[in-house]
PDB file of C-alpha atoms in Angstrom:
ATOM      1  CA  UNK E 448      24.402 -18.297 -15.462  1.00 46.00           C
ATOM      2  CA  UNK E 449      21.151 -18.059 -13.135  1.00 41.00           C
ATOM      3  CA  UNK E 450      19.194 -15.177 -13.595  1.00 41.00           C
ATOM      4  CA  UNK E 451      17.932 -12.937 -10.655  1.00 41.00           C
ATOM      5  CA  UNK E 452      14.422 -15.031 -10.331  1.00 42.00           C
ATOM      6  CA  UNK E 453      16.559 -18.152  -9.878  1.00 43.00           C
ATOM      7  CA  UNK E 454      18.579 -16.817  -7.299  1.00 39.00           C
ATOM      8  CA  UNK E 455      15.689 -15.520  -5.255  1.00 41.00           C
ATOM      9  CA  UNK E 456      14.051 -18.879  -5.681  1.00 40.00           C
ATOM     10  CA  UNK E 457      16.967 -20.595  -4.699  1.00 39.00           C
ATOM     11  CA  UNK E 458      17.066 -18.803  -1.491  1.00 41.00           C
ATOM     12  CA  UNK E 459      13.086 -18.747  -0.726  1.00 43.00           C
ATOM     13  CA  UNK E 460      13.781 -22.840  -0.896  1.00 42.00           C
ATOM     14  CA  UNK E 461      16.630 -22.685   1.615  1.00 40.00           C
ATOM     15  CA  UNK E 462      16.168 -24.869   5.069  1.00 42.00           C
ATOM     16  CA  UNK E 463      15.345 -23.606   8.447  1.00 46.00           C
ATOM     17  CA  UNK E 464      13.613 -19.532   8.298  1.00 49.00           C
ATOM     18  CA  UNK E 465      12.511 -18.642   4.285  1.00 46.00           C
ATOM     19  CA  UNK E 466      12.997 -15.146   5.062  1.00 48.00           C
ATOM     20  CA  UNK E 467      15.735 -15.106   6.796  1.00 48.00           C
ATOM     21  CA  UNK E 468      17.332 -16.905   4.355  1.00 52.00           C
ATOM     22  CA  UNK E 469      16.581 -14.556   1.492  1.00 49.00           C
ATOM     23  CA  UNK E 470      17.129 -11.633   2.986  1.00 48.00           C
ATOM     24  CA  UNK E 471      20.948 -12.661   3.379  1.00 50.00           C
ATOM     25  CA  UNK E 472      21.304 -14.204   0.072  1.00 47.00           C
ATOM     26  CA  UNK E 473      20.227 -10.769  -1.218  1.00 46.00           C
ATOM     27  CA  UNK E 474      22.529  -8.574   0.694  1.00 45.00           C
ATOM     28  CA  UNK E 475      25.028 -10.968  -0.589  1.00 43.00           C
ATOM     29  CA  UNK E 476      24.654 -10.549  -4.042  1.00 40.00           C
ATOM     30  CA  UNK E 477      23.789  -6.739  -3.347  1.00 42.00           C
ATOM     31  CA  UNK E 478      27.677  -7.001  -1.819  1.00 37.00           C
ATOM     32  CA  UNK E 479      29.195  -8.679  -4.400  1.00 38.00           C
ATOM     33  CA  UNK E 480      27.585  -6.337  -7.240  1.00 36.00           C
ATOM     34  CA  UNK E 481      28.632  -3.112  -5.204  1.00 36.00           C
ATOM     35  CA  UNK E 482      32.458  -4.683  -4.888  1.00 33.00           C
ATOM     36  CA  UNK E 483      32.594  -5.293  -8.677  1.00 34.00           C
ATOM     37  CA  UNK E 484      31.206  -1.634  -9.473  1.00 34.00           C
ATOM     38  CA  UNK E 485      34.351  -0.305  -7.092  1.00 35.00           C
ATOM     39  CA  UNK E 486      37.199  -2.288  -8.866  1.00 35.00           C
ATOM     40  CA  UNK E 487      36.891   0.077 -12.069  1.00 39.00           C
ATOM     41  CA  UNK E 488      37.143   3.526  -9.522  1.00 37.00           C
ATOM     42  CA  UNK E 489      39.709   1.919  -7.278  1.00 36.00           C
ATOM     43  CA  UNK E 490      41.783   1.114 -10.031  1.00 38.00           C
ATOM     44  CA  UNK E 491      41.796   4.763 -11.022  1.00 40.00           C
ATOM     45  CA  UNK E 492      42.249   6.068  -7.514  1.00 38.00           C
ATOM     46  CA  UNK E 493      45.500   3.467  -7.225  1.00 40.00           C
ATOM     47  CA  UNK E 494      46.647   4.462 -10.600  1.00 42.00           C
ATOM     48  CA  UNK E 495      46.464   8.460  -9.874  1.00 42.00           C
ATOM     49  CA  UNK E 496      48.231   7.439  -6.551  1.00 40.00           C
ATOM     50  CA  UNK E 497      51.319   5.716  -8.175  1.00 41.00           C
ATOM     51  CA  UNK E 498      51.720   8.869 -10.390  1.00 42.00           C
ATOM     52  CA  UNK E 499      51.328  11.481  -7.508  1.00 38.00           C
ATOM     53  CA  UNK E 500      54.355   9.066  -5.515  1.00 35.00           C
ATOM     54  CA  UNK E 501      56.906   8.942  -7.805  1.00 37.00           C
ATOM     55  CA  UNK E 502      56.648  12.882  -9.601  1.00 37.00           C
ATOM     56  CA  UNK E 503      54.954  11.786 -13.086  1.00 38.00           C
ATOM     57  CA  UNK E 504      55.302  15.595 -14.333  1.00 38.00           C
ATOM     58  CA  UNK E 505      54.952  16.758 -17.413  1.00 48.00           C
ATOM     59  CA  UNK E 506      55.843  20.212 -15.487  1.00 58.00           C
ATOM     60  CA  UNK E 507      57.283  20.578 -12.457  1.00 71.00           C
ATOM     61  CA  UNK E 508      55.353  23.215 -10.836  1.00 89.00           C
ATOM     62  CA  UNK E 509      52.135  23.937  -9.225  1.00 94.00           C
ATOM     63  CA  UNK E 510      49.630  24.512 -11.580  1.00 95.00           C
ATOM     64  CA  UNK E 511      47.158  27.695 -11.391  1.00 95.00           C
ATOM     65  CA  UNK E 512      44.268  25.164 -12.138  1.00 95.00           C
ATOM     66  CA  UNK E 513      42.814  27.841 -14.560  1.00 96.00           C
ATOM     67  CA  UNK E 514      42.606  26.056 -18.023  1.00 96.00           C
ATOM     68  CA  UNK E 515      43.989  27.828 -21.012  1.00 97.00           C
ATOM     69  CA  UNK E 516      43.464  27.165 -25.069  1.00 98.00           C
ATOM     70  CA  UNK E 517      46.028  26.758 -27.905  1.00 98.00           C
ATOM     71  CA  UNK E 518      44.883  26.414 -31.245  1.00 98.00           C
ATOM     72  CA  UNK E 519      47.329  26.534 -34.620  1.00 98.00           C
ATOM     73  CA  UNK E 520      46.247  25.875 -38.161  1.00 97.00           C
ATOM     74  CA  UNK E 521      49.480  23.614 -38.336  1.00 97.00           C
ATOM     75  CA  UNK E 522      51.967  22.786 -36.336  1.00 98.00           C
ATOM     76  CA  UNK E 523      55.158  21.036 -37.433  1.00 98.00           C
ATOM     77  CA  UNK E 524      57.121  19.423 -35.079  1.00 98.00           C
ATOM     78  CA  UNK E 525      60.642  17.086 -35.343  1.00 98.00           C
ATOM     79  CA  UNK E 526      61.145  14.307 -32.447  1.00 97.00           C
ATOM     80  CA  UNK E 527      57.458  13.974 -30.726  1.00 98.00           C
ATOM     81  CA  UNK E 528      56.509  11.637 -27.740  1.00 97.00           C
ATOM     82  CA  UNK E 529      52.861  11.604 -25.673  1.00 96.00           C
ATOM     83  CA  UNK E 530      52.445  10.185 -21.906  1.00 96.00           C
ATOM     84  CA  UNK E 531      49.980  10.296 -19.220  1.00 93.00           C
ATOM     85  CA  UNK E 532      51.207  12.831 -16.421  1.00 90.00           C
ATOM     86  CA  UNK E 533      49.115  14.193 -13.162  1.00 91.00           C
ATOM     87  CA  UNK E 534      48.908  18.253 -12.385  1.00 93.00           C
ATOM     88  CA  UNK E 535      48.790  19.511  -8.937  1.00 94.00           C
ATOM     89  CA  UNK E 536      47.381  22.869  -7.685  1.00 96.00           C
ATOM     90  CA  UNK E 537      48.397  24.487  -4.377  1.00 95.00           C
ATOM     91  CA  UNK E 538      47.070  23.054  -1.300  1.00 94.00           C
ATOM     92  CA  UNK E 539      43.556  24.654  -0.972  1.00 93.00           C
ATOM     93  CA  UNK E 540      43.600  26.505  -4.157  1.00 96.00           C
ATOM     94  CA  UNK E 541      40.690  28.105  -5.295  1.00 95.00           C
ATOM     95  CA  UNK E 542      39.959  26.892  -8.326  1.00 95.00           C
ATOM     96  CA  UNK E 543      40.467  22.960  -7.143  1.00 94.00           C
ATOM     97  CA  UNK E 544      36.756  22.564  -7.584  1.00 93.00           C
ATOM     98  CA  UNK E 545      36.184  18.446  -7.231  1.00 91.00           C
ATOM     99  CA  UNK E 546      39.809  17.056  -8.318  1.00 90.00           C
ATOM    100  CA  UNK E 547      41.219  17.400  -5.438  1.00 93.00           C
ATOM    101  CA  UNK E 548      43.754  19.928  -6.737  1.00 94.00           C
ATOM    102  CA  UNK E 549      45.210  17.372  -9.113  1.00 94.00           C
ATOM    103  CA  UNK E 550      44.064  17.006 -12.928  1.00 94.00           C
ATOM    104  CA  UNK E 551      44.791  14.296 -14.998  1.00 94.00           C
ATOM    105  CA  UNK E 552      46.556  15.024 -18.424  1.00 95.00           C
ATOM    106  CA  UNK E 553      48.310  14.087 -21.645  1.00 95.00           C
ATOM    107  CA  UNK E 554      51.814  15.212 -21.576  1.00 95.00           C
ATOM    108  CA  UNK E 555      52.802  16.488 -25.449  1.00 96.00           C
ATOM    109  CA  UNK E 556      56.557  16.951 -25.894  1.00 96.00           C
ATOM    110  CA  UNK E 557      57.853  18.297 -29.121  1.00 97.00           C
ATOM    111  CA  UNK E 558      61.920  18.747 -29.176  1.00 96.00           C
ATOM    112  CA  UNK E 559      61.461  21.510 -32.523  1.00 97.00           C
ATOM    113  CA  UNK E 560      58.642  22.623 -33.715  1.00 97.00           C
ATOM    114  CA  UNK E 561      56.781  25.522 -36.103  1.00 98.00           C
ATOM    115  CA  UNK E 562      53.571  26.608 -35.171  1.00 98.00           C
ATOM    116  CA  UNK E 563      51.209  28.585 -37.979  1.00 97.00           C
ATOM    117  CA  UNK E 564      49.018  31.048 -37.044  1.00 97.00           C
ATOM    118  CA  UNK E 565      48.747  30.860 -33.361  1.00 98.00           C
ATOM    119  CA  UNK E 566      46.412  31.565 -30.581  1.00 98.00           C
ATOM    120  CA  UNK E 567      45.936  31.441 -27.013  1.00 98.00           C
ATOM    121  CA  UNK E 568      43.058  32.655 -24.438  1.00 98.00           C
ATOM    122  CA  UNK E 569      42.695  32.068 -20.717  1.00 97.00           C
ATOM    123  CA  UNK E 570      39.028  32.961 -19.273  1.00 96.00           C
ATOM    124  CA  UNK E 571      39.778  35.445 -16.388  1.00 95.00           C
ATOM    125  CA  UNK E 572      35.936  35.631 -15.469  1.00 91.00           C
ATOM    126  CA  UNK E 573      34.052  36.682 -18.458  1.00 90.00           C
ATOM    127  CA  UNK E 574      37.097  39.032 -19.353  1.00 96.00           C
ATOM    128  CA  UNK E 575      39.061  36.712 -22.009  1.00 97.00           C
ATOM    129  CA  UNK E 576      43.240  37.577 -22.626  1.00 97.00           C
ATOM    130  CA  UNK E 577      44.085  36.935 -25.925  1.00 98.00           C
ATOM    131  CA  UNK E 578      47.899  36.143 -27.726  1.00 97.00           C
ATOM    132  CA  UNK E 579      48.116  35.659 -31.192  1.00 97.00           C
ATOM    133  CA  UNK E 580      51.547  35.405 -32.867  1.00 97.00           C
ATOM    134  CA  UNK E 581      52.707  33.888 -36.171  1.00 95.00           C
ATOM    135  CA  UNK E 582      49.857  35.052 -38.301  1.00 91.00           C
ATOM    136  CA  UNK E 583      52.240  37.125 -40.775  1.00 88.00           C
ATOM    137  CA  UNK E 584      54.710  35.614 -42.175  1.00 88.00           C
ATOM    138  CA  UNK E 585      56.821  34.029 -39.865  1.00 95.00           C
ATOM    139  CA  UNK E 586      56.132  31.335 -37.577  1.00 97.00           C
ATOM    140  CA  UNK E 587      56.284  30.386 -34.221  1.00 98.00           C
ATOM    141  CA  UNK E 588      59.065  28.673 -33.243  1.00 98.00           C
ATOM    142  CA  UNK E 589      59.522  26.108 -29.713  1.00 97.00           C
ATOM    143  CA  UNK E 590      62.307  23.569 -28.670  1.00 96.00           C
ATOM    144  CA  UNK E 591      61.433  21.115 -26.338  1.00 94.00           C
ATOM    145  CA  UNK E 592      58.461  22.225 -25.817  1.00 95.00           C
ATOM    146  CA  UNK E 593      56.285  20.066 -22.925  1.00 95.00           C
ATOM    147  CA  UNK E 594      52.258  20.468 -22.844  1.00 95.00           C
ATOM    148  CA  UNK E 595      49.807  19.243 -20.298  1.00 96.00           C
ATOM    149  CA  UNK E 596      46.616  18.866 -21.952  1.00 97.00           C
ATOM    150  CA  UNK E 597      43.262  17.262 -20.771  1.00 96.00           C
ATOM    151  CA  UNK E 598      41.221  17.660 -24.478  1.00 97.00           C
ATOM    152  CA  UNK E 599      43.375  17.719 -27.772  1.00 97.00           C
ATOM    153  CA  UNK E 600      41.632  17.744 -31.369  1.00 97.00           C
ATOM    154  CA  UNK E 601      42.911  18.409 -34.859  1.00 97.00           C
ATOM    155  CA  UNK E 602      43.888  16.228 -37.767  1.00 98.00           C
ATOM    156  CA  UNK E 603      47.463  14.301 -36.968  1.00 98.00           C
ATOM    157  CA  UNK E 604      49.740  12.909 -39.247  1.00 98.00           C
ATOM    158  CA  UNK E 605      53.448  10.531 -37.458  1.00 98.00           C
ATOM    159  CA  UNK E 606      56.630   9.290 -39.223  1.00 98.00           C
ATOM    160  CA  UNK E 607      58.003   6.110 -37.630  1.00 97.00           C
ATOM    161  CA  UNK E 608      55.555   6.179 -34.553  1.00 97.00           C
ATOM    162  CA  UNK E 609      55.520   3.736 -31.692  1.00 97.00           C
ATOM    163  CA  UNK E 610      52.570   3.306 -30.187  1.00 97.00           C
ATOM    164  CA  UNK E 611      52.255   1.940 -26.344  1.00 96.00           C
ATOM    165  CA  UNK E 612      56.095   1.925 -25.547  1.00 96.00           C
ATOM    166  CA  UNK E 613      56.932   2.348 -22.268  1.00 96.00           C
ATOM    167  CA  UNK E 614      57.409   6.135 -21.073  1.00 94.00           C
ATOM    168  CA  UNK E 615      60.474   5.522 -19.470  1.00 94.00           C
ATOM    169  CA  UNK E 616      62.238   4.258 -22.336  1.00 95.00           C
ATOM    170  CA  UNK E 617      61.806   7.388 -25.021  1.00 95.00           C
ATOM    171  CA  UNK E 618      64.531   8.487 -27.253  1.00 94.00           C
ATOM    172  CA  UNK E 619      63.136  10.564 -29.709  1.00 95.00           C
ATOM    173  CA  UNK E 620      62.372  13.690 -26.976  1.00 94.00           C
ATOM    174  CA  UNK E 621      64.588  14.601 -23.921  1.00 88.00           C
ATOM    175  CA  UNK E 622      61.635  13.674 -21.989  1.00 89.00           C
ATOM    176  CA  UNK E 623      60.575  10.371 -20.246  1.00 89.00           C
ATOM    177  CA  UNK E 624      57.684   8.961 -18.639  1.00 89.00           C
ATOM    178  CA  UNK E 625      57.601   6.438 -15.870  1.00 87.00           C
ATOM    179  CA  UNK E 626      58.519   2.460 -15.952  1.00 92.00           C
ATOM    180  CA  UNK E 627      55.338   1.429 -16.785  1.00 93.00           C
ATOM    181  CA  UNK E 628      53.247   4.016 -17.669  1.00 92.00           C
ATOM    182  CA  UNK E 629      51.922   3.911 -21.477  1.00 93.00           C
ATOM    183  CA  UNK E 630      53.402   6.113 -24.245  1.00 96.00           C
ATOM    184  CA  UNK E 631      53.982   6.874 -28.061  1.00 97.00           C
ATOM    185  CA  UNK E 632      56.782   8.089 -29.873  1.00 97.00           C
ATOM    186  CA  UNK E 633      57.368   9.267 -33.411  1.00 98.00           C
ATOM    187  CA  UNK E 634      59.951  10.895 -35.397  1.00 98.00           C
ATOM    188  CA  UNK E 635      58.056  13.427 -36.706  1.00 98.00           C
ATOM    189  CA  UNK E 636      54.092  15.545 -36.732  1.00 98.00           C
ATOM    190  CA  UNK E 637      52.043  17.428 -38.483  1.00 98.00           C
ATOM    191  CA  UNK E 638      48.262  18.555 -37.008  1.00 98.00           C
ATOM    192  CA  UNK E 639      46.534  20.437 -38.665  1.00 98.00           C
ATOM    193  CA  UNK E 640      43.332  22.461 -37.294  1.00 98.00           C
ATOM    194  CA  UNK E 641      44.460  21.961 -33.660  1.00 98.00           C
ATOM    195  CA  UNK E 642      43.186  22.514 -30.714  1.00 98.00           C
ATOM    196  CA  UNK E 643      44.249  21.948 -26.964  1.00 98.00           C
ATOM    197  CA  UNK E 644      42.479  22.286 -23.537  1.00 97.00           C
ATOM    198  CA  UNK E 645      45.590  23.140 -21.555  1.00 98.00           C
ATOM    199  CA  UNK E 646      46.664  23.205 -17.830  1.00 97.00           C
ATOM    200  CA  UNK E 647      50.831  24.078 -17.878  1.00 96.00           C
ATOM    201  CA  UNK E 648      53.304  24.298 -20.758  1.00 95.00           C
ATOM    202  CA  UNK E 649      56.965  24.927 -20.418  1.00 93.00           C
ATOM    203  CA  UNK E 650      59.555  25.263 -23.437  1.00 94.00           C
ATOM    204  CA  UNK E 651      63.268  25.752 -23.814  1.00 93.00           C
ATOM    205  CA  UNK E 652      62.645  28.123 -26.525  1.00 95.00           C
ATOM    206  CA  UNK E 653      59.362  29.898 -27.542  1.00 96.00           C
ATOM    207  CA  UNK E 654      59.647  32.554 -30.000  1.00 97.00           C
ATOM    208  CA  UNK E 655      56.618  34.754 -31.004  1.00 97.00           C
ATOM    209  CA  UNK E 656      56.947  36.652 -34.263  1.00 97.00           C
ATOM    210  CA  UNK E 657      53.723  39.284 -34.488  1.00 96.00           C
ATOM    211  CA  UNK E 658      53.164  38.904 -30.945  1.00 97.00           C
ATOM    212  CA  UNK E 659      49.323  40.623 -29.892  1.00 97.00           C
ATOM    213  CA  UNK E 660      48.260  40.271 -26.273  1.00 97.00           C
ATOM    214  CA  UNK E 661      44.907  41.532 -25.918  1.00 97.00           C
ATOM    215  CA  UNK E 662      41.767  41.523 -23.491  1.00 97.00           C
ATOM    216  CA  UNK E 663      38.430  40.802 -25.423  1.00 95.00           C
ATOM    217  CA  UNK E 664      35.042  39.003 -24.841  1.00 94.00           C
ATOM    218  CA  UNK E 665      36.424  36.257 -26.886  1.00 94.00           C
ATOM    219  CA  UNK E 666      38.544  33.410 -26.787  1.00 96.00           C
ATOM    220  CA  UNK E 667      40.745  31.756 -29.487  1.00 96.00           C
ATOM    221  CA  UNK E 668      37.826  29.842 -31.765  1.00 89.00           C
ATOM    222  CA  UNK E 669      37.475  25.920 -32.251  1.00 85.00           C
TER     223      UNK E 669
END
């Protein structure tokens, strides 16, 4: 492959007007670099497009936009399946920032699960609310439970997983991706120490033994 010397050489050597001649062999390469720098963003842009067309929802309602944590010391869960999904906000909301109103997540579905020790904050402006539940005894208890998420951490253990099955074809959860789009599957998890940057949840069933909802300068720790 010629270097950039050689290809400025090449065009000082060119017929006819030497610096006319360079001048466009520059802007040509100049073009060609600035198209191949594009293809990695315009794949993204077509990518969040297809998703925004056909209704690739984890939940199927306009999103506040104002994040919100989870974090459990376990959670248990029976039938589990992940997928990319896109959240939208309400035209012109508020707290769009730069996305555009749409945020890009990680849809987490669990069909049952237990969750130990649970917390969740939402920053309201310096002022953070607080719910704890499941901290005395008893656990917290979901079915079907479907998370959009946008940061996850913890320590994860899968029985039986798939990973990179299509969405669409799921059968562990009563949840499905799009034809397509990439996904994983397993039977059954267990995380430990997690953690979740959140933007929507919904559940079938969400019980919360030792329920606490409290305001404080404080959010649920990492």
């Amino acid at each position: 492959m010629a270097s950039s010397s050689d290809v400025t050489s090449s065009a000082e050597n060119i017929p006819g007007n030497p610096e006319s001649g360079s001048a466009d062999r520059r802007g040509r390469v100049r073009l060609r670099r600035a198209a191949v720098m594009a293809v990695p963003a315009t794949l993204v842009t077509a990518g969040l497009a297809v998703l925004t067309a056909q209704g690739a929802l984890g939940v199927q309602f306009a999103i506040s936009g104002m994040p919100f944590v989870v974090t459990a010391d376990r959670l248990e869960g029976d039938g589990f399946a992940q997928f990319g999904s896109l959240d939208h906000m309400i035209e012109n909301s508020p707290n769009e920032g730069d996305t555009g109103g749409q945020v890009l997540v990680v849809t987490s579905v669990v069909k049952s699960g237990k969750l130990t020790n649970m917390c969740q904050s939402v920053d309201l402006g310096g002022i953070q609310l607080v719910l704890t539940a499941g901290d005395k005894g008893d656990k917290v208890s979901v079915e079907n439970l479907a998370i959009d998420s946008d940061d996850i951490t913890g320590n994860a253990a899968f029985n039986n997983i798939e990973i990179g099955r299509d969405a669409s074809t799921f059968d562990k959860v009563g949840t499905r991706g799009l034809p397509g789009v990439y996904g994983q599957q397993a039977d059954k998890v267990v995380i430990t120490d997690l953690y979740q940057h959140n933007y929507a949840a919904t559940a079938a069933v969400f019980k919360l033994p030792g329920l606490h909802m409290r305001f404080g300068g404080e959010g649920c720790p990492r």
